[in-house]
Tab-separated table of C-alpha atoms in Angstrom:
chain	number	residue	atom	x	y	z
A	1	UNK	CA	-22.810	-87.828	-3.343
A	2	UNK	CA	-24.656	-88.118	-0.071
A	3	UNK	CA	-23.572	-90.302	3.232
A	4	UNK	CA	-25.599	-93.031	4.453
A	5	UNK	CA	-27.184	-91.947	7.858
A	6	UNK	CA	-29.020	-94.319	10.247
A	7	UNK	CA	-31.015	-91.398	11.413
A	8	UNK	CA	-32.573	-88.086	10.302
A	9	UNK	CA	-31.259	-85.128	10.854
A	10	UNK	CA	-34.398	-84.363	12.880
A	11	UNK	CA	-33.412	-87.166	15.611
A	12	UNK	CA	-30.923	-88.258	17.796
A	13	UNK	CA	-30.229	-91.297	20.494
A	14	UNK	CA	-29.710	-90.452	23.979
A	15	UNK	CA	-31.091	-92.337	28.191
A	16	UNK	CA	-34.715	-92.944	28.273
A	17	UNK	CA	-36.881	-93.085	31.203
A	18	UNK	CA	-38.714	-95.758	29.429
A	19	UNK	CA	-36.064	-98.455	29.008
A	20	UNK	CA	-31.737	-97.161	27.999
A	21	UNK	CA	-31.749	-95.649	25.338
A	22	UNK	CA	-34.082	-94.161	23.180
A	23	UNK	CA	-34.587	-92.076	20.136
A	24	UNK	CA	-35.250	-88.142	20.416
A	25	UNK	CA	-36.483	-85.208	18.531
A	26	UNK	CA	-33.835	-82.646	18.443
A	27	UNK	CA	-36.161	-80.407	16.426
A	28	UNK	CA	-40.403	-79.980	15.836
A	29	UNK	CA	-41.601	-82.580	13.525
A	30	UNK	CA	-45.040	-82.746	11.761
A	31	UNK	CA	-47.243	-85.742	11.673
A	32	UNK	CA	-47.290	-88.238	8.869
A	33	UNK	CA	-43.045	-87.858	8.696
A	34	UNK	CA	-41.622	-91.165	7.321
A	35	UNK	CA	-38.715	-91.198	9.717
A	36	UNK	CA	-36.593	-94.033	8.161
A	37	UNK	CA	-36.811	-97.817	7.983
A	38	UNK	CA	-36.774	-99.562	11.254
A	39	UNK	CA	-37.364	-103.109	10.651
A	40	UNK	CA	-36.873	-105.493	7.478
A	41	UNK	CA	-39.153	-108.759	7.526
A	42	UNK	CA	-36.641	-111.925	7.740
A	43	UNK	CA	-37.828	-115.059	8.607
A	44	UNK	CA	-34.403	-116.199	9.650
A	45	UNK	CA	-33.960	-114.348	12.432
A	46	UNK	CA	-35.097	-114.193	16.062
A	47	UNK	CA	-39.109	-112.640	16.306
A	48	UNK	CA	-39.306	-112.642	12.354
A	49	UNK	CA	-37.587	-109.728	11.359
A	50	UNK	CA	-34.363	-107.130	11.662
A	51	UNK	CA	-34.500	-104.264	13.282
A	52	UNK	CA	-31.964	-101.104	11.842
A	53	UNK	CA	-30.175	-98.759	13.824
A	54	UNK	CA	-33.468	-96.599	13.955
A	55	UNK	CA	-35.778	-99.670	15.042
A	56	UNK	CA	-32.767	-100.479	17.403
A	57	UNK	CA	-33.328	-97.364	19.830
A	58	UNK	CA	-37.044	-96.637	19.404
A	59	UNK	CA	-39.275	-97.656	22.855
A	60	UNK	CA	-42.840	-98.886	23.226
A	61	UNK	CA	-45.428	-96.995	25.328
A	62	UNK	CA	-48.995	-97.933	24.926
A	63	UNK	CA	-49.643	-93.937	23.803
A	64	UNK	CA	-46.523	-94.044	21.470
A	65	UNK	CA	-46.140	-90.564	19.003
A	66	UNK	CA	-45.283	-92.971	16.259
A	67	UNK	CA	-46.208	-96.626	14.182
A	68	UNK	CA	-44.254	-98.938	12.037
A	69	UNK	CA	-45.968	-99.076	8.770
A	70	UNK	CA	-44.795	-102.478	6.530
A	71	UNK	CA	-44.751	-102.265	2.954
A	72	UNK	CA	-42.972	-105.233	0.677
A	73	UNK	CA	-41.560	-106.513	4.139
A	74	UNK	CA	-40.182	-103.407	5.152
A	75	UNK	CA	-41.083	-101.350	8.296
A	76	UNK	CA	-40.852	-97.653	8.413
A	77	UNK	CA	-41.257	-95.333	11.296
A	78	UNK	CA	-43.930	-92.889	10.666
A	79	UNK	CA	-45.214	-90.225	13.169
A	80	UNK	CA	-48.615	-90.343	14.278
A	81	UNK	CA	-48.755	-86.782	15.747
A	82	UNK	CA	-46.641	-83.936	15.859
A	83	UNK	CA	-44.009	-84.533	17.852
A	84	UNK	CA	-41.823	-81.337	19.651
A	85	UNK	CA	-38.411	-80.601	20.039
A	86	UNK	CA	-36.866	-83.321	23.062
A	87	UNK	CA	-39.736	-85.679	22.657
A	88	UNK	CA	-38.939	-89.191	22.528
A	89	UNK	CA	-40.087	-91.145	19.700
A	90	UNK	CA	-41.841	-93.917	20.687
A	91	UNK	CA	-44.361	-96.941	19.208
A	92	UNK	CA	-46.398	-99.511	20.265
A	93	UNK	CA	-45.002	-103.193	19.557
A	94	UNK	CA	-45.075	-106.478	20.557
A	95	UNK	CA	-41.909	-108.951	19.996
A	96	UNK	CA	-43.837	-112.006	21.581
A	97	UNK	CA	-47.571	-113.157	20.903
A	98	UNK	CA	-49.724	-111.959	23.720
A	99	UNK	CA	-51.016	-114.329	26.028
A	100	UNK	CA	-54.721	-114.115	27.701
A	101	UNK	CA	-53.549	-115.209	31.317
């Protein structure tokens, strides 16, 4: 019988430059690694959607190392490039519709 686990093995949560917190390689992973789910589509809650404990702690940079790819209304984290060991993990996102000011 196996534990639930918000995150892989592979990562861990610890201060960002970016923005608090953020998620973190804690060993070398490959590209194309589904890292977990990170958001669930739900129309009744603020922006559209949940996030999980993983979606919670990832940041956005414009170059992010990762993307959220949906599937029946569920978002998973998957790595866009190898990522090395005390990387943050981080995608590009936008919570609010962007504006042409």
């Amino acid at each position: 019988m196996s534990t639930y686990r918000p995150l892989k093995s592979c990562l861990t949560i610890k201060s960002s430059e970016i923005e608090g917190l953020g998620l973190y390689a804690i060993e070398d992973i490959e590209s194309g690694v589904i890292l977990g789910v990170s958001h669930i589509e739900d129309d009744r809650f603020e922006n559209g959607y949940i996030r999980t404990p993983l979606g919670g702690f990832v940041n956005h940079r414009t170059e992010s190392n990762s993307r959220v790819a949906y599937e029946d209304d569920i978002g998973r984290l998957v790595t866009t490039q190898k990522i090395k060991k005390g990387e943050e993990i981080t995608t590009t996102y936008h919570l609010y519709p962007v504006r042409d000011d």
